[in-house]
């Protein structure tokens, strides 16, 4: 059983500000059913852009619910500028502390808040979007997110990164990449930049490289669920694949298989690759 | 508050009869069974009797029972010793839904010793496909280890058919039966498995004792090296009181076998039906019929298991969940995932496992307490709200 502080238990058993604000000024959404936790934050602002009211809906464990409740209590009465400075550590501190393995719940709170503020300022939908290179394919965690939790929380171990943002918590195939990110930030060592010289691949080289990339980057996470992905065809830069397994048809997945495969193939094979899915 | 204990697949209450029987072997008959004086003979006699009691439950010969420290040790011994005894047959077949005691041991054999490993998939009801097993059996298959019943869903595998198929191809057949010993009748004269694992604390003996049935003629080098105990198959001074406890527990299990398959099963059915009718979006995981009489694994969609368990805890109700948050990992149960249970349901899965001590009042209590807990969590959840009033 988790060792929760009294404050975590209190905010789980008696959560503050549950619900959804009608005609909210700002809405932020993060997570998914597939990932095991999700948070929808809605804010109402007064004339001075102070957070007059904040409400949450959360799917998740006790610490996810407590972190959401804590977040709403922390930000009520803040200006947006003040709210912007709230970190995941502030949420954890407010609750006394969170078990190390549950720190990702506080990160989820911070992400929802940022998404809501962005939603208010830009009018774009308040869903946390994935930017940049996906490092952890199991949980859809990008390099940017990993760098951020490492920097903001002074993390030095892969296990900590997993605790804070889930990256590496599935098949574990991305652990070397996480280590590289940690090393880069902590200055443990520096990589040589890969030379950006364009390559002209023969078709057999290209297919081989695509297969290698699927093997290394995609299949380990699918194997966890007994899934797989098959390379059906390569026509120019169009790659036809047929995914199998749970993730492939999971509507709640934060990233679709197509997006993921495309991102990885663009990263490792060719910038112009377009992936098409063929259902088995 | 007295706990409403519905987590008997995790561990069980030690039976009073077992506890009583163990007592003299701590402070009275504490001799080492290997010693040469008559004072120690009591210990030797007690072990002999316990071996007979375990053998009686399985209808095998006492010399086919090897005492171990737990079910996990029994499983480790089976896998590692067979692989050691038959180095040329380095292919292992297992299923995707095994307990970690088998799963991680087999994966270790693959990674560390280069054994080749096949993990058979299961269907949506948690059932294994026998044709798939047949087509994966090879000349170099040394060991097939497939559980008798799954600890999470209670799904029972057709172990007799599986074993016959495996024996035809000349491989060793092991089954992890820690969930079935004491719940289902087992007859080693009829079931031709070579090895079968038993865990004491799953059948009202204490934690810290287990056994491995090893059929006569099966070559089993020791995994734990040491003295000549257990016929040279396992070193280490015998844990006399616990072995006595396991023996009595097996004897008691025979007495309660009918109860388990009638009264307990009826209570389980009542619980299952009560929960499924009183909660929306509730689904049974696993085969509806081919299941342990005490187990019900139910998914409450759109809510998360740990949150359910903690709210149940407030009523002193004990159950377990296949959600990620309860496992200490970030992914939900490997069993439910192997069955293709959608993540949305796997995260909200709760396993109830009953025992001879479960009462109808307790079942009624749980049926009453669960639906409001599920509703409460759903009202907080951003999902599954389409037909429900938006709270605010």
GROMACS .gro file of C-alpha atoms in nm, chain A residues 2-280:
model
  279
    2UNK     CA    1   0.119   0.350  -0.079
    3UNK     CA    2   0.236   0.564   0.203
    4UNK     CA    3   0.025   0.875   0.149
    5UNK     CA    4   0.042   1.178   0.375
    6UNK     CA    5  -0.269   1.277   0.568
    7UNK     CA    6  -0.306   1.571   0.334
    8UNK     CA    7  -0.305   1.348   0.025
    9UNK     CA    8  -0.565   1.125   0.188
   10UNK     CA    9  -0.774   1.427   0.281
   11UNK     CA   10  -0.767   1.570  -0.071
   12UNK     CA   11  -0.852   1.228  -0.213
   13UNK     CA   12  -1.137   1.154   0.025
   14UNK     CA   13  -1.265   1.513   0.029
   15UNK     CA   14  -1.155   1.659  -0.301
   16UNK     CA   15  -1.200   2.033  -0.343
   17UNK     CA   16  -1.344   2.189  -0.658
   18UNK     CA   17  -1.464   1.880  -0.839
   19UNK     CA   18  -1.655   1.946  -1.158
   20UNK     CA   19  -1.653   2.150  -1.469
   21UNK     CA   20  -1.714   2.521  -1.506
   22UNK     CA   21  -1.980   2.600  -1.763
   23UNK     CA   22  -1.862   2.853  -2.020
   24UNK     CA   23  -1.517   2.838  -1.871
   25UNK     CA   24  -1.263   3.099  -1.981
   26UNK     CA   25  -0.991   2.840  -2.004
   27UNK     CA   26  -0.981   2.461  -2.026
   28UNK     CA   27  -0.678   2.236  -2.008
   29UNK     CA   28  -0.678   1.864  -2.072
   30UNK     CA   29  -0.400   1.615  -2.024
   31UNK     CA   30  -0.363   1.239  -2.016
   32UNK     CA   31  -0.589   0.964  -2.139
   33UNK     CA   32  -0.775   0.657  -2.023
   34UNK     CA   33  -0.506   0.447  -2.182
   35UNK     CA   34  -0.231   0.607  -1.977
   36UNK     CA   35  -0.418   0.544  -1.657
   37UNK     CA   36  -0.474   0.902  -1.560
   38UNK     CA   37  -0.627   1.212  -1.709
   39UNK     CA   38  -0.718   1.559  -1.588
   40UNK     CA   39  -0.955   1.820  -1.724
   41UNK     CA   40  -0.910   2.159  -1.563
   42UNK     CA   41  -1.149   2.448  -1.620
   43UNK     CA   42  -1.090   2.804  -1.507
   44UNK     CA   43  -1.301   3.111  -1.467
   45UNK     CA   44  -1.121   3.445  -1.474
   46UNK     CA   45  -1.225   3.781  -1.337
   47UNK     CA   46  -1.169   4.116  -1.506
   48UNK     CA   47  -0.809   4.140  -1.387
   49UNK     CA   48  -0.738   3.795  -1.524
   50UNK     CA   49  -0.731   3.648  -1.181
   51UNK     CA   50  -0.844   3.289  -1.141
   52UNK     CA   51  -1.182   3.337  -0.976
   53UNK     CA   52  -1.273   2.973  -0.988
   54UNK     CA   53  -1.106   2.646  -1.082
   55UNK     CA   54  -1.259   2.303  -1.114
   56UNK     CA   55  -1.127   1.964  -1.212
   57UNK     CA   56  -1.236   1.625  -1.337
   58UNK     CA   57  -0.979   1.353  -1.289
   59UNK     CA   58  -0.954   0.989  -1.383
   60UNK     CA   59  -0.679   0.829  -1.185
   61UNK     CA   60  -0.546   0.702  -0.861
   62UNK     CA   61  -0.569   0.866  -0.520
   63UNK     CA   62  -0.264   1.084  -0.573
   64UNK     CA   63  -0.386   1.199  -0.915
   65UNK     CA   64  -0.714   1.311  -0.761
   66UNK     CA   65  -0.538   1.470  -0.464
   67UNK     CA   66  -0.290   1.649  -0.692
   68UNK     CA   67  -0.577   1.790  -0.901
   69UNK     CA   68  -0.758   1.905  -0.591
   70UNK     CA   69  -0.440   2.066  -0.459
   71UNK     CA   70  -0.376   2.238  -0.791
   72UNK     CA   71  -0.717   2.405  -0.791
   73UNK     CA   72  -0.667   2.524  -0.433
   74UNK     CA   73  -0.322   2.662  -0.511
   75UNK     CA   74  -0.421   2.860  -0.817
   76UNK     CA   75  -0.749   3.009  -0.703
   77UNK     CA   76  -0.698   3.381  -0.659
   78UNK     CA   77  -0.376   3.387  -0.861
   79UNK     CA   78  -0.321   3.602  -1.165
   80UNK     CA   79  -0.232   3.409  -1.479
   81UNK     CA   80   0.124   3.535  -1.447
   82UNK     CA   81   0.143   3.390  -1.098
   83UNK     CA   82  -0.024   3.067  -1.202
   84UNK     CA   83   0.225   3.025  -1.481
   85UNK     CA   84   0.502   2.996  -1.227
   86UNK     CA   85   0.340   2.706  -1.040
   87UNK     CA   86   0.558   2.396  -1.068
   88UNK     CA   87   0.487   2.032  -1.007
   89UNK     CA   88   0.698   2.060  -0.694
   90UNK     CA   89   0.460   2.327  -0.561
   91UNK     CA   90   0.176   2.078  -0.593
   92UNK     CA   91   0.375   1.805  -0.419
   93UNK     CA   92   0.479   2.048  -0.145
   94UNK     CA   93   0.121   2.158  -0.090
   95UNK     CA   94   0.032   1.794  -0.022
   96UNK     CA   95   0.322   1.745   0.218
   97UNK     CA   96   0.483   1.503  -0.018
   98UNK     CA   97   0.396   1.246  -0.282
   99UNK     CA   98   0.551   0.901  -0.303
  100UNK     CA   99   0.840   0.924  -0.549
  101UNK     CA  100   0.665   0.684  -0.788
  102UNK     CA  101   0.365   0.914  -0.795
  103UNK     CA  102   0.538   1.238  -0.884
  104UNK     CA  103   0.395   1.215  -1.235
  105UNK     CA  104   0.059   1.303  -1.083
  106UNK     CA  105   0.194   1.644  -0.986
  107UNK     CA  106   0.346   1.687  -1.332
  108UNK     CA  107   0.006   1.613  -1.482
  109UNK     CA  108  -0.139   1.899  -1.276
  110UNK     CA  109   0.123   2.142  -1.399
  111UNK     CA  110   0.068   2.033  -1.759
  112UNK     CA  111  -0.309   2.080  -1.739
  113UNK     CA  112  -0.259   2.427  -1.594
  114UNK     CA  113  -0.024   2.526  -1.875
  115UNK     CA  114  -0.262   2.389  -2.134
  116UNK     CA  115  -0.547   2.591  -1.983
  117UNK     CA  116  -0.347   2.913  -1.983
  118UNK     CA  117  -0.245   2.854  -2.341
  119UNK     CA  118  -0.605   2.781  -2.431
  120UNK     CA  119  -0.708   3.117  -2.286
  121UNK     CA  120  -0.431   3.313  -2.453
  122UNK     CA  121  -0.429   3.156  -2.797
  123UNK     CA  122  -0.778   3.015  -2.828
  124UNK     CA  123  -0.629   2.683  -2.935
  125UNK     CA  124  -0.788   2.378  -2.783
  126UNK     CA  125  -0.659   2.305  -2.437
  127UNK     CA  126  -0.523   1.963  -2.512
  128UNK     CA  127  -0.161   1.911  -2.428
  129UNK     CA  128   0.001   1.864  -2.760
  130UNK     CA  129   0.302   1.655  -2.827
  131UNK     CA  130   0.591   1.853  -2.953
  132UNK     CA  131   0.912   1.723  -3.090
  133UNK     CA  132   1.061   1.382  -3.086
  134UNK     CA  133   0.874   1.105  -2.907
  135UNK     CA  134   1.121   0.925  -2.682
  136UNK     CA  135   0.894   0.690  -2.486
  137UNK     CA  136   0.659   0.522  -2.727
  138UNK     CA  137   0.470   0.333  -2.458
  139UNK     CA  138   0.348   0.648  -2.287
  140UNK     CA  139   0.397   0.901  -2.564
  141UNK     CA  140   0.650   1.118  -2.383
  142UNK     CA  141   0.857   1.361  -2.585
  143UNK     CA  142   1.214   1.470  -2.544
  144UNK     CA  143   1.095   1.820  -2.448
  145UNK     CA  144   0.888   1.686  -2.161
  146UNK     CA  145   1.167   1.467  -2.032
  147UNK     CA  146   1.417   1.754  -2.049
  148UNK     CA  147   1.177   1.970  -1.858
  149UNK     CA  148   1.114   1.732  -1.567
  150UNK     CA  149   1.485   1.662  -1.545
  151UNK     CA  150   1.567   2.034  -1.529
  152UNK     CA  151   1.285   2.144  -1.302
  153UNK     CA  152   1.327   1.865  -1.051
  154UNK     CA  153   1.701   1.813  -1.069
  155UNK     CA  154   1.666   1.449  -1.168
  156UNK     CA  155   1.974   1.234  -1.217
  157UNK     CA  156   1.842   0.878  -1.256
  158UNK     CA  157   1.633   0.708  -1.523
  159UNK     CA  158   1.405   0.571  -1.254
  160UNK     CA  159   1.329   0.923  -1.136
  161UNK     CA  160   1.239   1.029  -1.487
  162UNK     CA  161   0.996   0.737  -1.500
  163UNK     CA  162   0.845   0.843  -1.170
  164UNK     CA  163   0.800   1.200  -1.286
  165UNK     CA  164   0.671   1.159  -1.640
  166UNK     CA  165   0.629   0.783  -1.694
  167UNK     CA  166   0.890   0.772  -1.972
  168UNK     CA  167   1.068   0.437  -1.960
  169UNK     CA  168   0.794   0.277  -1.752
  170UNK     CA  169   0.666   0.046  -2.025
  171UNK     CA  170   0.890  -0.176  -2.233
  172UNK     CA  171   1.196   0.015  -2.118
  173UNK     CA  172   1.336   0.038  -2.469
  174UNK     CA  173   1.390   0.412  -2.440
  175UNK     CA  174   1.601   0.397  -2.125
  176UNK     CA  175   1.930   0.459  -2.310
  177UNK     CA  176   1.774   0.765  -2.474
  178UNK     CA  177   1.658   0.891  -2.135
  179UNK     CA  178   2.007   0.842  -1.997
  180UNK     CA  179   2.145   1.048  -2.285
  181UNK     CA  180   1.902   1.330  -2.207
  182UNK     CA  181   2.000   1.323  -1.839
  183UNK     CA  182   2.369   1.318  -1.931
  184UNK     CA  183   2.327   1.609  -2.169
  185UNK     CA  184   2.156   1.820  -1.905
  186UNK     CA  185   2.376   1.726  -1.614
  187UNK     CA  186   2.682   1.761  -1.836
  188UNK     CA  187   2.795   1.405  -1.777
  189UNK     CA  188   2.905   1.381  -2.135
  190UNK     CA  189   2.833   1.539  -2.466
  191UNK     CA  190   2.742   1.369  -2.783
  192UNK     CA  191   2.887   1.453  -3.111
  193UNK     CA  192   2.621   1.596  -3.331
  194UNK     CA  193   2.523   1.359  -3.601
  195UNK     CA  194   2.632   1.480  -3.937
  196UNK     CA  195   2.335   1.608  -4.126
  197UNK     CA  196   2.458   1.498  -4.465
  198UNK     CA  197   2.165   1.383  -4.672
  199UNK     CA  198   2.167   1.021  -4.767
  200UNK     CA  199   2.036   0.878  -5.087
  201UNK     CA  200   1.924   0.528  -5.001
  202UNK     CA  201   1.870   0.241  -5.239
  203UNK     CA  202   1.531   0.076  -5.205
  204UNK     CA  203   1.673  -0.227  -5.031
  205UNK     CA  204   1.872  -0.007  -4.792
  206UNK     CA  205   1.560   0.193  -4.726
  207UNK     CA  206   1.346  -0.111  -4.651
  208UNK     CA  207   1.620  -0.248  -4.429
  209UNK     CA  208   1.645   0.079  -4.242
  210UNK     CA  209   1.267   0.096  -4.201
  211UNK     CA  210   1.260  -0.258  -4.065
  212UNK     CA  211   1.545  -0.181  -3.829
  213UNK     CA  212   1.369   0.129  -3.704
  214UNK     CA  213   1.044  -0.061  -3.650
  215UNK     CA  214   1.237  -0.330  -3.465
  216UNK     CA  215   1.419  -0.091  -3.240
  217UNK     CA  216   1.174   0.189  -3.183
  218UNK     CA  217   0.825   0.051  -3.225
  219UNK     CA  218   0.807  -0.323  -3.171
  220UNK     CA  219   0.937  -0.342  -2.814
  221UNK     CA  220   0.645  -0.137  -2.687
  222UNK     CA  221   0.394  -0.337  -2.891
  223UNK     CA  222   0.534  -0.666  -2.773
  224UNK     CA  223   0.433  -0.577  -2.421
  225UNK     CA  224   0.076  -0.631  -2.531
  226UNK     CA  225   0.142  -0.913  -2.768
  227UNK     CA  226   0.103  -0.676  -3.061
  228UNK     CA  227   0.313  -0.628  -3.367
  229UNK     CA  228   0.344  -0.416  -3.675
  230UNK     CA  229   0.402  -0.539  -4.025
  231UNK     CA  230   0.564  -0.356  -4.309
  232UNK     CA  231   0.335  -0.408  -4.606
  233UNK     CA  232   0.476  -0.188  -4.879
  234UNK     CA  233   0.712   0.097  -4.956
  235UNK     CA  234   0.628   0.316  -5.255
  236UNK     CA  235   0.864   0.611  -5.279
  237UNK     CA  236   0.825   0.784  -4.945
  238UNK     CA  237   0.491   0.625  -4.868
  239UNK     CA  238   0.523   0.345  -4.617
  240UNK     CA  239   0.228   0.112  -4.568
  241UNK     CA  240   0.213  -0.067  -4.235
  242UNK     CA  241  -0.039  -0.288  -4.065
  243UNK     CA  242  -0.046  -0.262  -3.688
  244UNK     CA  243  -0.171  -0.526  -3.450
  245UNK     CA  244  -0.222  -0.541  -3.078
  246UNK     CA  245  -0.403  -0.336  -2.820
  247UNK     CA  246  -0.248   0.002  -2.881
  248UNK     CA  247  -0.325  -0.001  -3.251
  249UNK     CA  248  -0.698   0.029  -3.203
  250UNK     CA  249  -0.708   0.209  -2.874
  251UNK     CA  250  -0.911   0.525  -2.933
  252UNK     CA  251  -0.788   0.673  -2.608
  253UNK     CA  252  -0.423   0.651  -2.701
  254UNK     CA  253  -0.255   0.991  -2.685
  255UNK     CA  254  -0.078   0.932  -3.012
  256UNK     CA  255  -0.191   0.718  -3.296
  257UNK     CA  256   0.022   0.440  -3.426
  258UNK     CA  257   0.044   0.617  -3.759
  259UNK     CA  258   0.178   0.938  -3.605
  260UNK     CA  259   0.427   0.749  -3.399
  261UNK     CA  260   0.560   0.535  -3.679
  262UNK     CA  261   0.576   0.835  -3.906
  263UNK     CA  262   0.768   1.037  -3.650
  264UNK     CA  263   1.019   0.759  -3.594
  265UNK     CA  264   1.067   0.684  -3.963
  266UNK     CA  265   1.112   1.054  -4.038
  267UNK     CA  266   1.369   1.073  -3.763
  268UNK     CA  267   1.570   0.770  -3.865
  269UNK     CA  268   1.501   0.711  -4.234
  270UNK     CA  269   1.376   1.007  -4.433
  271UNK     CA  270   1.218   1.342  -4.344
  272UNK     CA  271   0.954   1.306  -4.611
  273UNK     CA  272   0.809   0.970  -4.519
  274UNK     CA  273   0.433   0.941  -4.506
  275UNK     CA  274   0.285   0.644  -4.327
  276UNK     CA  275  -0.038   0.481  -4.426
  277UNK     CA  276  -0.216   0.224  -4.215
  278UNK     CA  277  -0.368  -0.084  -4.360
  279UNK     CA  278  -0.599  -0.260  -4.119
  280UNK     CA  279  -0.530  -0.629  -4.097
   0.00000   0.00000   0.00000
